[in-house]
Amino acid sequence: MSTNDVQAHLQNLSDRYQQIQAKKLNLDLTRGKPATAQLALSDALDGILQGNYICADGSDARNYGGALGIPEARAFAAAYLGARPSQVLVGGNSSLQLMYQVVTNAYFHGISANATSWRDEAGSSGQIKFLCPAPGYDRHFSICETLGIEMIPVTMDDNGPDMDQVESLLRADPLIKGIWCVPKYANPNGVVYSDEVVERFAQLGKIAGANFRIIWDNAYAEHHLVENPPELANLLALSEQYGTLDNAVVIGSTSKITFAGAGISFMASSEANIAGFVDLLGIATIGPDKVNQLRHMRFLKDMPTLRQLMQAHRDILQPKFELVLKHLEDGLAGKMHNDQPLGTWTRPAGGYFILFDTQPGLADKVVKLCAGAGVKLTPAGSTWPYKKDPANTNIRLAPSFPGLSEIDEAMQVFVLCVELATLEQ
Ligand SMILES: Cc1ncc(COP(=O)(O)O)c(C=O)c1O
């Protein structure tokens, strides 16, 4: 385009932007919440117990106790996480809370009976650190930030974290005590860790300092958007093989399977880790909400039943993802400025997010322009430790909650703002 053509095009984009502003839109593509129609798929949870509160082992779900969770939920979670029931704890409605407790337990008390605390291992001048494959999940990073744990970003590619980088960092510094992972349909870039990456993860315990933990947050294990979903290798089985099971903490929940605010969470690790966790948990509670666990087991039954439910979720979610992708393809594919594409984006096979990359230095500007036109996006940078995206390119799009017409309108604005921000630069 000649300079005059660019000027004319920019004027046209600015005019369209002002017209949209006049509409006073109020649209939101921020958090990865299930839509109301998805929640309604599990409405049968309500009343499903019909007065029968007795669990598989004869205990009464209404009473105190059962810190590890009811036996049928532990068996179910074991199948879901690829563990043995004895390696599983079933908790309350939030896996994030389990992760927070794992990290705070390790930090203040030691993760199992004989383990020293990370705080003591650091000594008076040492600094505990965590590896953070980035971009990643902002709430993982907030846990580190609140405890003053230094976060070291790790590069990711289509196979997962750069394992050469992970291994050399661990070899060099025994005060790196953990790594955050979302190994399947990662939040936000949709990456599924390759078999080779998982196998290398299973061996990290051999090179890391004492009490190193891999927090393997498999939040989207069954949340596919395609017909033949990719498989994730089993970290627990591989860790057992390499003698590093204590280093692996595998997490999941039904938050995006049943009710996001009233599901059940689970954790699998070595029996020593689970026992250490329960000891500390017992100080805070006399047991989890076993009535909800029982309701979930009567409803979800087994993995084939759960997969049917996930298919119904996919039927709702897939058109929303397709619509976002259609806007990106139609509006931006093939468009160049300064010999670079206006943006690149992921086509996830599952999970809750599409990651968009602007040209360098423009993500915050696009988010601001969208906000000015009534479209809320996750703040630029929030998928990085300390909210600092070094290239300022990542924008996380979360299409699950809004309806199709809302997405349609919001994406028109988004595409316009990407073009406007790039040309204005
Ligand atoms: C990677 C990841 N882990 C955990 C959670 C929260 O899970 P829960 O609702 O079980 O606390 C989310 C929610 O968006 C997530 O994206």
Short mmCIF file of C-alpha atoms and ligand atoms in Angstrom, two decimals:
data_model
loop_
_atom_site.label_atom_id
_atom_site.label_comp_id
_atom_site.label_asym_id
_atom_site.label_seq_id
_atom_site.Cartn_x
_atom_site.Cartn_y
_atom_site.Cartn_z
CA MET A 1 0.00 0.00 0.00
CA SER A 2 1.22 3.54 -0.74
CA THR A 3 1.46 6.00 2.16
CA ASN A 4 -1.72 7.68 0.94
CA ASP A 5 -3.56 4.35 0.81
CA VAL A 6 -2.44 3.54 4.35
CA GLN A 7 -3.65 6.97 5.54
CA ALA A 8 -7.03 6.49 3.87
CA HIS A 9 -7.38 2.98 5.30
CA LEU A 10 -6.46 4.22 8.77
CA GLN A 11 -9.06 6.99 8.51
CA ASN A 12 -11.65 4.42 7.50
CA LEU A 13 -10.76 2.20 10.48
CA SER A 14 -10.92 5.18 12.87
CA ASP A 15 -14.35 6.15 11.54
CA ARG A 16 -15.61 2.61 12.06
CA TYR A 17 -14.14 2.57 15.55
CA GLN A 18 -16.02 5.76 16.44
CA GLN A 19 -19.26 4.32 15.07
CA ILE A 20 -18.81 1.26 17.30
CA GLN A 21 -18.08 3.47 20.31
CA ALA A 22 -21.39 5.20 19.74
CA LYS A 23 -23.18 1.86 20.15
CA LYS A 24 -21.99 1.69 23.80
CA LEU A 25 -21.42 -2.07 23.70
CA ASN A 26 -20.85 -4.05 26.87
CA LEU A 27 -19.22 -7.35 25.83
CA ASP A 28 -16.86 -9.61 27.74
CA LEU A 29 -14.30 -12.18 26.53
CA THR A 30 -12.28 -12.32 29.74
CA ARG A 31 -12.57 -15.34 32.01
CA GLY A 32 -12.92 -18.99 31.01
CA LYS A 33 -16.27 -19.62 32.68
CA PRO A 34 -18.70 -22.28 31.43
CA ALA A 35 -21.85 -20.86 29.84
CA THR A 36 -25.20 -21.25 31.59
CA ALA A 37 -26.23 -23.90 29.03
CA GLN A 38 -23.16 -25.92 30.01
CA LEU A 39 -23.98 -25.69 33.72
CA ALA A 40 -27.52 -26.82 32.95
CA LEU A 41 -26.15 -30.12 31.58
CA SER A 42 -25.54 -31.12 35.19
CA ASP A 43 -28.75 -29.88 36.77
CA ALA A 44 -29.68 -33.48 37.58
CA LEU A 45 -27.15 -33.25 40.42
CA ASP A 46 -29.83 -31.40 42.34
CA GLY A 47 -31.89 -33.95 44.25
CA ILE A 48 -30.09 -36.98 42.82
CA LEU A 49 -29.44 -38.50 46.26
CA GLN A 50 -33.16 -38.85 47.01
CA GLY A 51 -32.46 -39.34 50.69
CA ASN A 52 -29.78 -42.02 50.23
CA TYR A 53 -26.62 -40.64 51.80
CA ILE A 54 -24.80 -43.93 52.31
CA CYS A 55 -21.42 -44.29 50.58
CA ALA A 56 -19.86 -47.45 49.10
CA ASP A 57 -18.10 -48.24 52.40
CA GLY A 58 -21.30 -47.87 54.43
CA SER A 59 -20.39 -44.47 55.88
CA ASP A 60 -22.89 -41.61 56.05
CA ALA A 61 -21.87 -38.76 53.70
CA ARG A 62 -23.68 -36.25 55.92
CA ASN A 63 -21.38 -36.79 58.87
CA TYR A 64 -17.88 -35.58 59.76
CA GLY A 65 -14.76 -37.42 58.63
CA GLY A 66 -13.38 -38.98 55.49
CA ALA A 67 -10.54 -36.51 54.90
CA LEU A 68 -9.34 -38.43 51.83
CA GLY A 69 -12.76 -38.31 50.21
CA ILE A 70 -15.39 -41.02 49.80
CA PRO A 71 -14.09 -44.30 48.33
CA GLU A 72 -16.15 -44.18 45.13
CA ALA A 73 -14.93 -40.63 44.39
CA ARG A 74 -11.32 -41.68 45.00
CA ALA A 75 -11.74 -44.60 42.60
CA PHE A 76 -13.34 -42.31 40.02
CA ALA A 77 -10.65 -39.65 40.38
CA ALA A 78 -7.96 -42.34 40.09
CA ALA A 79 -9.37 -43.36 36.70
CA TYR A 80 -9.61 -39.70 35.67
CA LEU A 81 -6.05 -38.83 36.75
CA GLY A 82 -4.36 -42.10 35.79
CA ALA A 83 -3.56 -43.06 39.38
CA ARG A 84 -4.38 -45.76 41.94
CA PRO A 85 -7.17 -44.93 44.43
CA SER A 86 -4.67 -45.11 47.32
CA GLN A 87 -2.72 -42.23 45.69
CA VAL A 88 -5.77 -39.95 45.48
CA LEU A 89 -7.39 -37.33 47.69
CA VAL A 90 -10.77 -35.86 46.74
CA GLY A 91 -11.45 -32.37 48.01
CA GLY A 92 -13.93 -29.54 47.84
CA ASN A 93 -15.03 -27.37 44.98
CA SER A 94 -11.68 -25.93 43.92
CA SER A 95 -8.51 -27.52 42.58
CA LEU A 96 -6.89 -24.10 42.80
CA GLN A 97 -7.34 -24.32 46.56
CA LEU A 98 -5.63 -27.74 46.59
CA MET A 99 -2.69 -26.27 44.68
CA TYR A 100 -2.52 -23.31 47.03
CA GLN A 101 -2.49 -25.69 49.99
CA VAL A 102 0.21 -27.90 48.45
CA VAL A 103 2.46 -24.89 47.93
CA THR A 104 1.78 -23.26 51.31
CA ASN A 105 2.21 -26.61 53.10
CA ALA A 106 5.56 -27.17 51.40
CA TYR A 107 6.60 -23.58 52.02
CA PHE A 108 5.73 -23.35 55.71
CA HIS A 109 5.70 -26.94 57.02
CA GLY A 110 7.25 -29.42 54.58
CA ILE A 111 5.18 -31.38 52.13
CA SER A 112 5.33 -34.76 53.90
CA ALA A 113 6.11 -35.95 57.40
CA ASN A 114 9.92 -36.01 57.07
CA ALA A 115 10.37 -33.14 54.62
CA THR A 116 11.93 -29.84 55.60
CA SER A 117 9.97 -26.71 54.68
CA TRP A 118 11.03 -24.72 51.63
CA ARG A 119 11.33 -21.71 53.90
CA ASP A 120 13.90 -23.48 56.07
CA GLU A 121 15.76 -24.79 53.05
CA ALA A 122 16.13 -21.25 51.79
CA GLY A 123 17.80 -20.11 55.04
CA SER A 124 17.94 -16.45 55.93
CA SER A 125 19.33 -15.17 52.65
CA GLY A 126 18.08 -17.76 50.14
CA GLN A 127 15.26 -17.19 47.75
CA ILE A 128 12.81 -19.94 46.79
CA LYS A 129 11.99 -20.04 43.08
CA PHE A 130 9.44 -21.62 40.78
CA LEU A 131 9.70 -22.29 37.07
CA CYS A 132 6.77 -20.85 35.15
CA PRO A 133 6.27 -22.01 31.58
CA ALA A 134 4.85 -18.87 30.00
CA PRO A 135 2.38 -17.79 28.92
CA GLY A 136 0.54 -19.62 31.67
CA TYR A 137 -2.35 -19.49 34.15
CA ASP A 138 -2.42 -16.19 36.04
CA ARG A 139 -3.79 -17.72 39.25
CA HIS A 140 -0.81 -20.10 39.51
CA PHE A 141 1.47 -17.10 39.34
CA SER A 142 -0.55 -15.26 42.00
CA ILE A 143 0.13 -18.11 44.46
CA CYS A 144 3.88 -17.61 44.02
CA GLU A 145 3.58 -13.86 44.16
CA THR A 146 1.67 -13.87 47.42
CA LEU A 147 4.34 -16.07 49.07
CA GLY A 148 7.23 -14.06 47.65
CA ILE A 149 8.42 -17.06 45.60
CA GLU A 150 10.51 -15.77 42.69
CA MET A 151 9.11 -16.79 39.31
CA ILE A 152 11.36 -17.71 36.41
CA PRO A 153 9.58 -17.76 33.04
CA VAL A 154 10.34 -20.76 30.81
CA THR A 155 9.88 -20.69 27.03
CA MET A 156 7.20 -22.90 25.50
CA ASP A 157 6.82 -24.37 22.05
CA ASP A 158 4.25 -26.69 20.46
CA ASN A 159 5.54 -29.64 22.52
CA GLY A 160 5.40 -27.96 25.93
CA PRO A 161 8.07 -26.20 28.01
CA ASP A 162 11.64 -26.03 26.65
CA MET A 163 13.03 -28.99 28.60
CA ASP A 164 16.69 -28.12 27.92
CA GLN A 165 16.04 -24.81 29.65
CA VAL A 166 14.10 -26.48 32.51
CA GLU A 167 16.83 -29.05 33.13
CA SER A 168 19.72 -26.61 33.02
CA LEU A 169 17.95 -24.19 35.38
CA LEU A 170 17.27 -27.03 37.82
CA ARG A 171 20.84 -28.30 37.67
CA ALA A 172 22.15 -24.83 38.45
CA ASP A 173 19.86 -23.94 41.34
CA PRO A 174 18.59 -26.29 44.09
CA LEU A 175 16.35 -23.51 45.44
CA ILE A 176 14.03 -23.96 42.46
CA LYS A 177 11.34 -25.85 44.32
CA GLY A 178 8.60 -26.28 41.77
CA ILE A 179 7.21 -25.85 38.30
CA TRP A 180 3.66 -25.00 37.22
CA CYS A 181 2.24 -27.03 34.36
CA VAL A 182 -1.07 -27.25 32.52
CA PRO A 183 -0.03 -30.23 30.43
CA LYS A 184 -3.10 -30.66 28.26
CA TYR A 185 -4.77 -27.81 26.34
CA ALA A 186 -2.63 -25.43 28.36
CA ASN A 187 -4.18 -22.21 29.57
CA PRO A 188 -3.79 -20.08 27.46
CA ASN A 189 -1.91 -21.50 24.44
CA GLY A 190 -3.69 -24.87 24.11
CA VAL A 191 -0.42 -26.84 23.96
CA VAL A 192 -0.49 -30.57 24.78
CA TYR A 193 2.84 -31.74 26.19
CA SER A 194 4.51 -34.33 23.93
CA ASP A 195 5.42 -37.82 25.15
CA GLU A 196 9.09 -36.88 25.16
CA VAL A 197 8.43 -33.80 27.28
CA VAL A 198 6.39 -35.80 29.82
CA GLU A 199 9.09 -38.45 30.01
CA ARG A 200 11.69 -35.76 30.73
CA PHE A 201 9.38 -34.28 33.38
CA ALA A 202 9.28 -37.67 35.08
CA GLN A 203 13.07 -37.53 35.47
CA LEU A 204 13.35 -33.98 36.83
CA GLY A 205 13.29 -35.23 40.42
CA LYS A 206 16.70 -36.77 39.82
CA ILE A 207 18.37 -33.46 39.01
CA ALA A 208 16.36 -30.98 41.11
CA GLY A 209 17.15 -29.90 44.68
CA ALA A 210 15.36 -31.35 47.73
CA ASN A 211 11.56 -31.41 47.86
CA PHE A 212 11.05 -30.23 44.30
CA ARG A 213 7.43 -30.54 43.11
CA ILE A 214 5.87 -30.59 39.66
CA ILE A 215 2.37 -29.13 39.97
CA TRP A 216 0.68 -30.92 37.07
CA ASP A 217 -2.62 -29.07 36.80
CA ASN A 218 -4.56 -31.25 34.38
CA ALA A 219 -7.59 -28.96 34.48
CA TYR A 220 -8.63 -29.72 30.88
CA ALA A 221 -7.89 -33.46 30.66
CA GLU A 222 -11.21 -34.40 29.02
CA HIS A 223 -12.17 -31.04 27.56
CA HIS A 224 -11.76 -31.76 23.86
CA LEU A 225 -12.89 -29.68 20.91
CA VAL A 226 -11.96 -32.23 18.22
CA GLU A 227 -13.06 -35.71 17.24
CA ASN A 228 -9.77 -37.55 17.78
CA PRO A 229 -8.18 -35.78 20.74
CA PRO A 230 -4.46 -36.01 21.43
CA GLU A 231 -3.32 -38.25 24.29
CA LEU A 232 -1.22 -37.04 27.20
CA ALA A 233 1.38 -39.45 28.60
CA ASN A 234 0.82 -40.50 32.23
CA LEU A 235 3.22 -38.55 34.44
CA LEU A 236 2.41 -40.61 37.54
CA ALA A 237 3.12 -43.95 35.85
CA LEU A 238 6.36 -42.65 34.35
CA SER A 239 7.43 -41.10 37.65
CA GLU A 240 6.84 -44.41 39.38
CA GLN A 241 9.04 -46.04 36.76
CA TYR A 242 11.84 -43.52 37.37
CA GLY A 243 11.46 -43.57 41.17
CA THR A 244 10.39 -39.92 41.32
CA LEU A 245 6.74 -40.22 42.33
CA ASP A 246 7.22 -37.88 45.31
CA ASN A 247 8.03 -35.09 42.84
CA ALA A 248 4.74 -35.35 40.94
CA VAL A 249 1.51 -33.74 42.15
CA VAL A 250 -1.33 -34.24 39.67
CA ILE A 251 -4.45 -32.13 40.01
CA GLY A 252 -7.91 -31.98 38.44
CA SER A 253 -11.49 -30.99 39.12
CA THR A 254 -15.02 -31.16 37.75
CA SER A 255 -15.27 -27.36 37.62
CA LYS A 256 -15.75 -27.38 33.84
CA ILE A 257 -17.53 -30.74 33.81
CA THR A 258 -20.44 -30.18 36.24
CA PHE A 259 -20.83 -26.93 38.22
CA ALA A 260 -17.86 -24.54 38.14
CA GLY A 261 -18.68 -23.24 41.59
CA ALA A 262 -19.89 -26.48 43.17
CA GLY A 263 -17.87 -29.33 41.72
CA ILE A 264 -15.26 -31.58 43.32
CA SER A 265 -11.48 -31.45 43.09
CA PHE A 266 -8.86 -34.18 43.18
CA MET A 267 -5.16 -34.66 43.67
CA ALA A 268 -2.90 -37.69 43.08
CA SER A 269 0.66 -38.18 44.22
CA SER A 270 2.78 -40.62 46.23
CA GLU A 271 1.03 -42.07 49.25
CA ALA A 272 3.58 -40.25 51.47
CA ASN A 273 2.66 -36.90 49.92
CA ILE A 274 -1.06 -37.58 50.28
CA ALA A 275 -0.59 -38.62 53.93
CA GLY A 276 1.42 -35.43 54.63
CA PHE A 277 -1.28 -33.34 52.99
CA VAL A 278 -4.07 -34.97 54.99
CA ASP A 279 -2.19 -34.42 58.27
CA LEU A 280 -2.14 -30.68 57.66
CA LEU A 281 -5.62 -30.61 56.16
CA GLY A 282 -6.95 -32.15 59.38
CA ILE A 283 -5.90 -29.01 61.23
CA ALA A 284 -8.15 -26.89 59.01
CA THR A 285 -11.20 -29.15 58.51
CA ILE A 286 -12.84 -32.30 59.86
CA GLY A 287 -13.61 -33.45 56.35
CA PRO A 288 -14.70 -32.33 52.88
CA ASP A 289 -18.24 -31.91 51.52
CA LYS A 290 -18.88 -35.61 51.05
CA VAL A 291 -22.53 -35.06 50.16
CA ASN A 292 -21.38 -33.22 47.04
CA GLN A 293 -18.85 -35.94 46.30
CA LEU A 294 -21.60 -38.56 46.54
CA ARG A 295 -23.94 -36.51 44.33
CA HIS A 296 -21.16 -36.31 41.75
CA MET A 297 -20.55 -40.06 41.82
CA ARG A 298 -24.24 -40.88 41.38
CA PHE A 299 -24.32 -38.43 38.45
CA LEU A 300 -20.98 -38.99 36.70
CA LYS A 301 -20.86 -42.75 37.42
CA ASP A 302 -17.82 -43.70 35.32
CA MET A 303 -15.49 -42.41 32.62
CA PRO A 304 -17.75 -43.38 29.66
CA THR A 305 -20.62 -41.40 31.26
CA LEU A 306 -18.30 -38.46 31.90
CA ARG A 307 -17.12 -38.55 28.27
CA GLN A 308 -20.73 -38.39 27.05
CA LEU A 309 -21.22 -35.30 29.16
CA MET A 310 -18.03 -33.79 27.76
CA GLN A 311 -19.37 -34.38 24.26
CA ALA A 312 -22.41 -32.28 25.18
CA HIS A 313 -20.06 -29.54 26.43
CA ARG A 314 -18.18 -29.74 23.15
CA ASP A 315 -21.43 -29.33 21.18
CA ILE A 316 -21.93 -26.00 22.96
CA LEU A 317 -18.32 -24.82 22.94
CA GLN A 318 -17.12 -25.79 19.49
CA PRO A 319 -19.32 -23.35 17.51
CA LYS A 320 -18.07 -20.52 19.75
CA PHE A 321 -14.44 -21.37 19.08
CA GLU A 322 -15.18 -21.76 15.37
CA LEU A 323 -16.81 -18.33 15.31
CA VAL A 324 -13.80 -16.67 16.94
CA LEU A 325 -11.49 -18.42 14.48
CA LYS A 326 -13.69 -17.45 11.52
CA HIS A 327 -13.44 -13.77 12.46
CA LEU A 328 -9.67 -14.05 12.81
CA GLU A 329 -9.34 -15.89 9.48
CA ASP A 330 -11.70 -13.58 7.57
CA GLY A 331 -10.46 -10.38 9.14
CA LEU A 332 -6.73 -10.90 9.58
CA ALA A 333 -5.35 -13.96 7.74
CA GLY A 334 -2.83 -12.96 5.11
CA LYS A 335 -2.80 -9.28 6.12
CA MET A 336 0.67 -7.85 6.55
CA HIS A 337 2.14 -4.63 7.88
CA ASN A 338 5.88 -3.87 7.81
CA ASP A 339 6.36 -7.34 6.30
CA GLN A 340 4.86 -9.03 9.32
CA PRO A 341 1.41 -10.60 9.78
CA LEU A 342 -1.03 -8.46 11.77
CA GLY A 343 -1.37 -11.34 14.18
CA THR A 344 -1.05 -15.07 14.73
CA TRP A 345 -3.35 -17.31 16.76
CA THR A 346 -3.80 -20.83 18.09
CA ARG A 347 -6.35 -23.41 16.93
CA PRO A 348 -6.71 -25.43 20.12
CA ALA A 349 -7.86 -29.06 20.10
CA GLY A 350 -9.40 -28.53 23.53
CA GLY A 351 -9.52 -26.36 26.63
CA TYR A 352 -11.05 -22.95 27.07
CA PHE A 353 -8.84 -20.44 25.29
CA ILE A 354 -7.49 -19.10 22.04
CA LEU A 355 -4.20 -17.24 22.28
CA PHE A 356 -3.71 -14.33 19.92
CA ASP A 357 -0.34 -12.70 19.30
CA THR A 358 -0.14 -9.16 18.00
CA GLN A 359 2.91 -7.66 16.40
CA PRO A 360 5.55 -6.88 19.10
CA GLY A 361 4.57 -4.23 21.62
CA LEU A 362 0.88 -3.97 20.75
CA ALA A 363 -1.10 -6.30 23.02
CA ASP A 364 -1.84 -3.67 25.69
CA LYS A 365 -2.86 -1.18 23.02
CA VAL A 366 -5.30 -3.62 21.41
CA VAL A 367 -6.82 -4.48 24.82
CA LYS A 368 -7.21 -0.76 25.56
CA LEU A 369 -8.79 0.00 22.21
CA CYS A 370 -11.23 -2.91 22.70
CA ALA A 371 -12.12 -1.63 26.17
CA GLY A 372 -12.76 1.80 24.69
CA ALA A 373 -15.20 0.17 22.27
CA GLY A 374 -17.01 -1.77 25.00
CA VAL A 375 -15.25 -5.16 24.68
CA LYS A 376 -13.52 -6.44 27.81
CA LEU A 377 -10.47 -8.67 27.30
CA THR A 378 -8.13 -10.27 29.84
CA PRO A 379 -5.57 -7.53 30.65
CA ALA A 380 -2.47 -7.77 28.48
CA GLY A 381 0.41 -9.37 30.34
CA SER A 382 -1.74 -11.28 32.82
CA THR A 383 -0.67 -14.64 31.40
CA TRP A 384 2.93 -13.93 32.43
CA PRO A 385 4.70 -13.98 35.81
CA TYR A 386 4.44 -10.54 37.43
CA LYS A 387 2.00 -9.65 34.61
CA LYS A 388 4.95 -8.76 32.40
CA ASP A 389 4.74 -10.12 28.88
CA PRO A 390 8.25 -9.25 27.65
CA ALA A 391 7.18 -8.90 24.01
CA ASN A 392 3.76 -7.41 24.86
CA THR A 393 2.06 -9.61 22.23
CA ASN A 394 -0.17 -12.14 24.08
CA ILE A 395 -3.94 -11.68 24.25
CA ARG A 396 -6.06 -14.47 25.74
CA LEU A 397 -9.50 -14.87 24.19
CA ALA A 398 -12.07 -16.79 26.23
CA PRO A 399 -15.20 -17.53 24.19
CA SER A 400 -16.95 -20.05 26.50
CA PHE A 401 -19.32 -17.81 28.46
CA PRO A 402 -20.82 -15.32 25.98
CA GLY A 403 -23.43 -16.35 23.44
CA LEU A 404 -22.75 -16.58 19.71
CA SER A 405 -24.20 -13.17 18.87
CA GLU A 406 -22.12 -11.55 21.61
CA ILE A 407 -18.97 -13.28 20.33
CA ASP A 408 -19.85 -12.20 16.79
CA GLU A 409 -20.05 -8.56 17.80
CA ALA A 410 -17.02 -8.69 20.10
CA MET A 411 -14.81 -10.29 17.46
CA GLN A 412 -15.71 -7.67 14.87
CA VAL A 413 -14.46 -5.10 17.33
CA PHE A 414 -11.36 -7.15 18.15
CA VAL A 415 -10.31 -7.57 14.53
CA LEU A 416 -10.84 -3.86 13.90
CA CYS A 417 -8.79 -2.91 16.96
CA VAL A 418 -5.90 -5.19 15.95
CA GLU A 419 -5.76 -3.55 12.54
CA LEU A 420 -6.16 -0.06 13.95
CA ALA A 421 -3.46 -0.54 16.61
CA THR A 422 -1.01 -1.97 14.08
CA LEU A 423 -1.50 0.72 11.49
CA GLU A 424 -1.46 3.54 14.02
CA GLN A 425 1.89 2.37 15.34
C1 LIG B 1 -5.41 -24.25 34.41
C2 LIG B 1 -6.49 -24.05 35.40
N1 LIG B 1 -6.39 -24.62 36.61
C3 LIG B 1 -7.34 -24.45 37.56
C4 LIG B 1 -8.45 -23.68 37.31
C5 LIG B 1 -9.46 -23.51 38.40
O1 LIG B 1 -9.91 -24.75 38.78
P1 LIG B 1 -10.91 -24.95 40.00
O2 LIG B 1 -12.22 -24.39 39.62
O3 LIG B 1 -10.95 -26.44 40.17
O4 LIG B 1 -10.33 -24.26 41.18
C6 LIG B 1 -8.60 -23.06 36.08
C7 LIG B 1 -9.76 -22.20 35.81
O5 LIG B 1 -9.87 -21.50 34.87
C8 LIG B 1 -7.60 -23.25 35.10
O6 LIG B 1 -7.67 -22.67 33.90
#
